[in-house]
Coordinates of C-alpha atoms in Angstrom, one line a residue:
M1 CA -41.3 -13.5 15.5
R2 CA -44.0 -12.2 12.5
G3 CA -43.3 -9.9 10.2
A4 CA -46.2 -7.4 9.7
G5 CA -48.0 -10.1 7.7
R6 CA -45.2 -11.1 5.4
M7 CA -44.6 -13.9 3.7
P8 CA -41.7 -15.6 2.4
T9 CA -40.7 -14.6 -1.0
A10 CA -42.7 -17.2 -3.5
A11 CA -40.5 -18.9 -6.3
P12 CA -41.4 -17.0 -9.9
I13 CA -44.6 -18.7 -11.7
G14 CA -44.0 -19.3 -15.5
A15 CA -46.8 -19.7 -17.9
M16 CA -48.6 -23.2 -17.9
S17 CA -47.4 -25.1 -20.5
R18 CA -49.9 -28.1 -21.5
P19 CA -48.2 -31.1 -21.2
P20 CA -48.8 -33.9 -24.4
R21 CA -51.9 -35.7 -23.8
L22 CA -51.2 -39.0 -22.4
Q23 CA -52.3 -42.3 -24.3
T24 CA -53.5 -45.4 -22.4
A25 CA -51.9 -48.8 -23.6
N26 CA -54.7 -49.3 -26.2
G27 CA -53.6 -45.7 -27.7
G28 CA -56.2 -43.4 -26.0
R29 CA -59.5 -42.9 -23.9
T30 CA -63.3 -43.2 -24.7
R31 CA -64.5 -39.4 -24.6
R32 CA -68.5 -39.3 -24.9
P33 CA -69.2 -38.1 -27.9
S34 CA -71.6 -35.1 -26.5
R35 CA -68.8 -33.4 -25.1
P36 CA -66.9 -30.9 -26.4
S37 CA -62.9 -31.0 -26.6
N38 CA -61.1 -29.0 -23.6
E39 CA -58.3 -27.3 -26.0
G40 CA -58.3 -24.1 -25.4
C41 CA -60.4 -23.6 -22.5
V42 CA -57.5 -22.6 -20.2
P43 CA -55.4 -19.1 -21.4
D44 CA -51.9 -20.6 -22.3
D45 CA -50.8 -17.4 -19.7
A46 CA -52.7 -18.4 -17.0
G47 CA -51.3 -20.6 -14.0
L48 CA -48.3 -22.9 -13.1
D49 CA -45.8 -24.2 -15.1
L50 CA -46.3 -27.6 -14.0
Q51 CA -45.1 -29.8 -16.9
P52 CA -41.4 -30.3 -16.1
I53 CA -42.6 -32.2 -13.1
I54 CA -44.3 -35.1 -14.2
A55 CA -43.2 -38.5 -13.1
R56 CA -45.6 -40.8 -14.8
N57 CA -45.7 -41.6 -18.5
D58 CA -49.2 -43.4 -18.8
A59 CA -52.1 -42.3 -18.4
M60 CA -54.4 -43.0 -15.2
K61 CA -57.9 -43.7 -14.2
I62 CA -58.5 -41.3 -11.1
A63 CA -61.5 -41.5 -9.0
I64 CA -62.4 -38.2 -7.5
T65 CA -64.7 -38.4 -4.2
G66 CA -66.7 -35.3 -3.7
G67 CA -65.8 -34.6 -7.8
S68 CA -69.1 -32.6 -8.3
G69 CA -67.7 -29.7 -5.6
F70 CA -65.6 -26.8 -5.9
V71 CA -62.2 -28.3 -5.4
G72 CA -63.2 -31.4 -7.4
L73 CA -64.2 -29.8 -10.8
A74 CA -61.0 -28.1 -10.5
A75 CA -58.9 -31.3 -9.9
A76 CA -60.8 -32.7 -12.5
E77 CA -60.3 -30.1 -14.8
A78 CA -56.6 -30.3 -14.2
L79 CA -56.2 -34.0 -14.4
A80 CA -58.6 -34.1 -17.6
A81 CA -55.9 -31.9 -19.4
R82 CA -53.3 -33.9 -18.5
G83 CA -54.6 -37.1 -20.2
H84 CA -56.3 -39.1 -17.2
D85 CA -59.3 -40.7 -17.2
V86 CA -61.1 -38.8 -14.5
V87 CA -64.2 -40.5 -13.2
I88 CA -66.0 -38.1 -10.6
L89 CA -67.6 -39.9 -7.6
D90 CA -70.4 -37.8 -6.0
L91 CA -74.1 -37.5 -4.8
A92 CA -75.3 -35.8 -7.6
A93 CA -73.7 -34.7 -11.1
P94 CA -72.3 -31.2 -11.6
P95 CA -74.8 -28.7 -12.4
A96 CA -75.4 -28.1 -16.0
G97 CA -74.1 -25.1 -16.7
F98 CA -70.4 -26.8 -15.4
W99 CA -70.6 -30.4 -16.6
S100 CA -71.2 -29.3 -20.1
H101 CA -67.9 -27.1 -20.1
P102 CA -65.4 -28.0 -22.5
A103 CA -62.7 -27.7 -19.4
I104 CA -63.8 -31.2 -17.9
A105 CA -64.7 -33.2 -21.3
G106 CA -64.0 -36.6 -21.0
A107 CA -64.6 -37.0 -17.4
R108 CA -67.0 -39.0 -16.4
F109 CA -70.0 -39.0 -13.5
T110 CA -70.8 -42.1 -11.2
R111 CA -73.2 -41.5 -8.4
A112 CA -71.5 -42.8 -5.1
D113 CA -72.2 -42.0 -1.3
I114 CA -68.6 -42.1 0.7
C115 CA -71.2 -43.3 3.8
D116 CA -72.0 -46.0 1.9
G117 CA -69.9 -49.4 2.3
E118 CA -71.6 -51.6 -0.4
M119 CA -71.9 -48.8 -3.1
L120 CA -68.6 -47.9 -3.0
A121 CA -67.6 -51.8 -3.1
Q122 CA -69.5 -51.8 -6.3
V123 CA -68.3 -48.6 -7.8
F124 CA -64.6 -49.5 -6.9
A125 CA -64.9 -53.2 -8.3
A126 CA -66.3 -51.5 -11.6
E127 CA -64.1 -48.6 -12.3
R128 CA -60.5 -50.2 -10.9
P129 CA -59.1 -46.5 -10.4
D130 CA -55.4 -46.2 -10.3
V131 CA -55.8 -43.4 -8.3
L132 CA -58.1 -42.3 -5.3
L133 CA -58.4 -38.6 -4.9
H134 CA -60.3 -38.0 -1.3
L135 CA -62.3 -34.7 -1.3
A136 CA -65.5 -35.3 -0.7
A137 CA -66.4 -34.0 3.4
L138 CA -68.8 -31.5 4.5
T139 CA -67.2 -27.9 5.2
S140 CA -68.8 -27.1 8.1
N141 CA -69.7 -23.5 9.9
E142 CA -71.0 -23.0 12.9
A143 CA -74.4 -23.3 12.4
M144 CA -74.1 -26.9 10.5
E145 CA -72.0 -27.5 13.8
R146 CA -75.2 -27.4 16.1
Q147 CA -77.4 -28.3 13.8
D148 CA -75.8 -31.6 12.3
A149 CA -72.6 -32.6 14.3
A150 CA -73.0 -36.3 14.0
R151 CA -73.3 -35.7 10.5
I152 CA -70.4 -34.2 10.2
V153 CA -68.1 -36.6 11.9
A154 CA -70.0 -39.4 10.1
V155 CA -68.8 -38.1 6.6
N156 CA -65.5 -36.7 7.5
V157 CA -64.3 -39.3 9.9
G158 CA -66.4 -42.5 8.6
G159 CA -67.0 -41.6 5.5
T160 CA -62.8 -41.3 4.7
A161 CA -62.4 -45.3 6.4
T162 CA -65.4 -46.4 4.3
T163 CA -63.7 -44.9 0.8
L164 CA -60.0 -45.7 1.7
E165 CA -61.1 -49.7 2.6
A166 CA -63.4 -49.8 -0.7
A167 CA -60.6 -48.5 -2.6
A168 CA -58.0 -50.7 -0.8
R169 CA -60.3 -53.8 -1.7
A170 CA -60.8 -52.9 -5.2
G171 CA -56.5 -52.6 -5.9
C172 CA -56.0 -49.2 -5.5
R173 CA -52.6 -48.3 -4.0
R174 CA -52.1 -44.8 -4.4
V175 CA -54.6 -42.0 -2.6
V176 CA -54.2 -38.3 -2.3
A177 CA -56.3 -37.1 0.7
L178 CA -57.5 -33.4 0.9
S179 CA -57.0 -32.1 4.7
S180 CA -57.7 -28.5 6.0
I181 CA -55.5 -25.5 7.2
A182 CA -58.6 -25.8 10.0
V183 CA -56.6 -28.8 11.7
Y184 CA -54.1 -25.9 12.6
G185 CA -56.9 -23.9 14.6
S186 CA -57.3 -20.4 14.6
R187 CA -56.9 -19.4 18.1
R188 CA -53.6 -20.3 19.2
Q189 CA -51.4 -18.2 21.4
D190 CA -48.4 -19.1 19.3
F191 CA -49.8 -17.4 16.3
G192 CA -48.0 -13.9 17.1
D193 CA -44.6 -15.6 16.9
I194 CA -44.6 -17.2 13.2
D195 CA -44.6 -15.8 9.9
S196 CA -46.1 -18.9 8.1
L197 CA -47.4 -22.2 9.4
D198 CA -45.1 -25.4 8.4
E199 CA -46.1 -29.0 8.2
T200 CA -44.3 -29.8 11.5
M201 CA -46.8 -27.3 13.1
P202 CA -48.9 -29.4 16.0
P203 CA -52.2 -29.6 14.8
C204 CA -54.4 -27.8 17.4
P205 CA -58.0 -27.8 15.6
D206 CA -61.0 -25.3 17.5
T207 CA -63.7 -26.5 14.9
L208 CA -65.5 -29.2 14.2
Y209 CA -64.4 -29.4 10.8
G210 CA -60.9 -29.2 11.7
I211 CA -61.4 -31.6 14.2
T212 CA -63.0 -34.2 11.9
K213 CA -59.7 -33.0 9.4
Q214 CA -57.5 -34.1 11.7
A215 CA -59.0 -37.4 12.9
G216 CA -59.7 -37.9 9.1
E217 CA -55.6 -37.6 8.4
A218 CA -55.2 -40.1 11.3
V219 CA -57.5 -42.3 10.1
A220 CA -56.2 -42.6 6.6
H221 CA -52.8 -42.9 7.7
R222 CA -53.8 -46.1 10.1
L223 CA -55.6 -47.2 6.9
A224 CA -52.6 -46.8 4.6
E225 CA -50.5 -49.2 6.7
L226 CA -52.9 -51.6 7.0
H227 CA -53.9 -52.0 3.6
E228 CA -50.3 -51.3 2.0
L229 CA -52.0 -47.8 0.8
E230 CA -49.3 -44.6 -0.7
L231 CA -50.8 -42.1 1.2
T232 CA -50.4 -38.1 0.2
V233 CA -52.4 -35.6 2.4
L234 CA -52.9 -32.1 1.0
R235 CA -53.9 -29.3 3.8
L236 CA -55.8 -26.6 1.5
G237 CA -55.9 -23.2 2.6
P238 CA -58.0 -20.6 1.4
I239 CA -59.7 -20.7 -2.2
F240 CA -61.2 -18.9 -4.6
G241 CA -62.4 -18.8 -8.4
P242 CA -64.1 -21.2 -11.1
W243 CA -66.1 -24.4 -10.4
E244 CA -67.3 -22.3 -7.0
R245 CA -71.1 -22.3 -6.0
P246 CA -73.1 -22.7 -3.1
G247 CA -74.1 -26.2 -2.0
E248 CA -75.1 -28.2 0.9
A249 CA -71.6 -29.7 1.6
R250 CA -70.3 -25.9 1.6
P251 CA -72.5 -23.5 3.4
D252 CA -69.7 -21.0 3.5
L253 CA -68.3 -19.3 0.2
S254 CA -65.3 -17.3 -0.2
P255 CA -65.4 -13.6 -0.1
H256 CA -65.0 -13.5 -3.7
A257 CA -67.8 -15.4 -4.7
Q258 CA -70.1 -13.5 -2.3
I259 CA -68.8 -10.1 -4.1
L260 CA -70.0 -11.9 -7.2
A261 CA -73.6 -12.6 -5.7
Q262 CA -74.1 -9.2 -4.3
P263 CA -75.3 -6.0 -6.2
A264 CA -73.6 -3.9 -3.3
P265 CA -71.4 -5.9 -1.1
R266 CA -69.8 -5.1 2.3
L267 CA -66.6 -6.6 3.9
A268 CA -66.5 -6.9 7.2
S269 CA -62.9 -6.0 6.9
E270 CA -60.0 -6.5 4.5
M271 CA -59.8 -9.7 4.3
R272 CA -56.1 -10.2 3.8
A273 CA -55.2 -13.8 3.2
D274 CA -53.1 -16.4 1.2
W275 CA -56.0 -16.9 -0.8
L276 CA -55.5 -19.8 -3.6
Y277 CA -56.7 -19.8 -7.2
S278 CA -58.9 -22.7 -7.5
R279 CA -57.7 -23.5 -11.2
D280 CA -54.0 -23.1 -9.3
A281 CA -55.1 -25.9 -6.5
G282 CA -56.3 -28.1 -9.1
Q283 CA -53.1 -27.9 -11.2
A284 CA -51.2 -28.8 -7.7
I285 CA -53.4 -31.7 -7.0
A286 CA -52.8 -32.8 -10.4
A287 CA -49.0 -32.5 -10.0
V288 CA -48.8 -34.5 -6.8
V289 CA -50.9 -37.3 -8.5
D290 CA -48.8 -37.2 -11.5
T291 CA -45.3 -37.2 -9.4
A292 CA -44.2 -40.8 -7.6
G293 CA -42.7 -41.5 -4.1
L294 CA -44.7 -38.7 -2.0
G295 CA -46.5 -41.3 0.1
G296 CA -46.8 -41.3 3.7
K297 CA -46.1 -37.5 3.3
T298 CA -48.4 -34.0 4.3
F299 CA -48.2 -31.2 2.2
N300 CA -49.9 -27.4 2.5
L301 CA -51.5 -26.6 -0.4
G302 CA -51.5 -22.8 -0.4
A303 CA -50.9 -19.4 -2.6
G304 CA -47.8 -18.3 -1.1
S305 CA -48.6 -15.0 -1.7
L306 CA -51.0 -12.6 0.2
S307 CA -54.1 -11.0 -1.6
T308 CA -57.2 -9.3 -0.4
P309 CA -61.0 -9.3 -2.3
H310 CA -60.9 -5.4 -2.5
E311 CA -57.6 -6.2 -4.8
W312 CA -59.1 -9.3 -6.6
A313 CA -62.2 -6.8 -7.5
A314 CA -60.2 -4.0 -8.5
A315 CA -58.3 -5.9 -10.9
A316 CA -61.7 -7.9 -12.4
G317 CA -63.3 -4.3 -13.3
I318 CA -65.7 -4.5 -10.4
A319 CA -67.1 -2.2 -8.4
A320 CA -65.2 -1.7 -5.1
P321 CA -66.8 -3.4 -2.2
E322 CA -67.3 -1.4 1.0
I323 CA -65.4 -2.2 3.9
A324 CA -68.6 -1.8 6.7
P325 CA -67.3 -3.5 10.0
D326 CA -70.7 -2.9 11.8
A327 CA -72.9 -3.9 8.7
P328 CA -71.2 -6.4 6.3
T329 CA -73.1 -8.7 3.9
V330 CA -70.0 -10.5 3.0
T331 CA -68.5 -12.5 5.4
S332 CA -65.1 -15.1 6.0
R333 CA -64.2 -17.4 8.5
I334 CA -60.2 -16.9 8.0
P335 CA -59.0 -15.2 11.5
P336 CA -56.8 -12.2 10.7
S337 CA -54.0 -13.7 13.3
R338 CA -53.7 -16.8 11.6
P339 CA -50.1 -17.0 9.7
P340 CA -50.6 -18.2 5.7
L341 CA -49.6 -21.6 5.0
A342 CA -45.6 -22.2 3.9
I343 CA -45.7 -24.0 0.6
E344 CA -41.6 -24.8 0.4
R345 CA -42.1 -28.9 1.4
L346 CA -45.0 -29.0 -1.9
R347 CA -42.6 -26.9 -4.3
S348 CA -39.7 -29.3 -3.3
A349 CA -41.8 -32.3 -4.1
I350 CA -43.6 -31.1 -7.2
G351 CA -41.2 -28.3 -8.7
A352 CA -43.9 -25.4 -8.3
A353 CA -46.4 -24.5 -5.9
G354 CA -48.0 -21.5 -5.3
T355 CA -50.5 -19.2 -7.2
R356 CA -50.5 -16.7 -10.4
P357 CA -50.4 -13.2 -9.4
I358 CA -53.9 -11.6 -8.2
T359 CA -54.1 -9.6 -11.7
D360 CA -53.6 -12.5 -13.7
A361 CA -56.6 -14.7 -11.6
A362 CA -58.9 -11.8 -12.0
A363 CA -58.4 -12.1 -15.5
D364 CA -59.3 -15.4 -15.9
H365 CA -61.8 -15.7 -13.6
M366 CA -63.9 -13.3 -15.6
V367 CA -63.5 -15.0 -18.6
W368 CA -64.8 -18.2 -16.9
L369 CA -67.7 -16.4 -15.7
A370 CA -68.5 -15.7 -18.8
S371 CA -67.5 -19.2 -20.1
V372 CA -71.2 -20.1 -17.9
N373 CA -73.1 -17.1 -18.0
M374 CA -72.5 -15.7 -14.5
K375 CA -71.5 -12.0 -15.3
P376 CA -71.5 -10.0 -12.0
P377 CA -74.2 -7.8 -11.3
H378 CA -72.0 -5.1 -10.5
A379 CA -69.2 -5.2 -12.9
N380 CA -67.8 -2.4 -14.7
G381 CA -68.0 -1.3 -18.2

């Protein structure tokens, strides 16, 4: 039976130790001279200690679809820090304040539409990536479902097929594809009988986003079989932190980002969930990329612990948001009845998983906000 919202105890998370920069066969990578170095950008005492699990000793070229987005930039940051050649593929480059950030120095941008097979064929033929990190998707809400259902299906399912086909034809043989906790659904009757959601739980999506992510998984697995691709699927849980911003592809921000944007935020509820700090998500994704032998496997990518936006705000020195169920200004699509993600399978595969303590996440988050001139309107002090 589910035990009062408790999760299995997460393994201790150590200080992040950045691995030595990996070198290409010709002795190094070409960097854009106008971009500053990323040395010293991430605090040495933050995040996951993932250095011991790196399984490859050569730098790789990683193409990231949806790379200008929230998770894409978090992954680009982590992969660039590991010495990889990062190519961001998206409809538009990241906003100037993000693109000039030293944490993604060395990453390159190439315009690409995942629904345009001809464009993708040209991009992949030119770049010849070693690994495709497929993150592009429309993270739709109910309003988008009502207004643009066909486009959601076209991007999340059709775009997945188009992207994997183009990558395979260009000789790419490794794919890491991002799915979602939404595939498990939000209104299942058996949620009350379990403490956490593991990867053996049959999918039962009840939103168009969840339905298309499940379909995208199935399409990816079939294409991996047809084209002999080494495919790894990651089901991402609730996430917040650096690189988040509003956009058409992701209309609903995390409660944390909503709090940052409002002078007097009011929450609909406590919103306790397994909130994963974005930089830790990026580190875990990079660890999967750097770990051989994960083809054909599906992993949950979650926090491994529970927290609330209120706890994060207190740790960040932000005025405590009011809980006002009748008149909220901050909302969340995370249903309170849904158990958190189990992450033991991912921890076993890459040697570490989960997220840093909320106090550490809040401190790092505030430093990052200052680095992009995004001070909260109601910060204390």
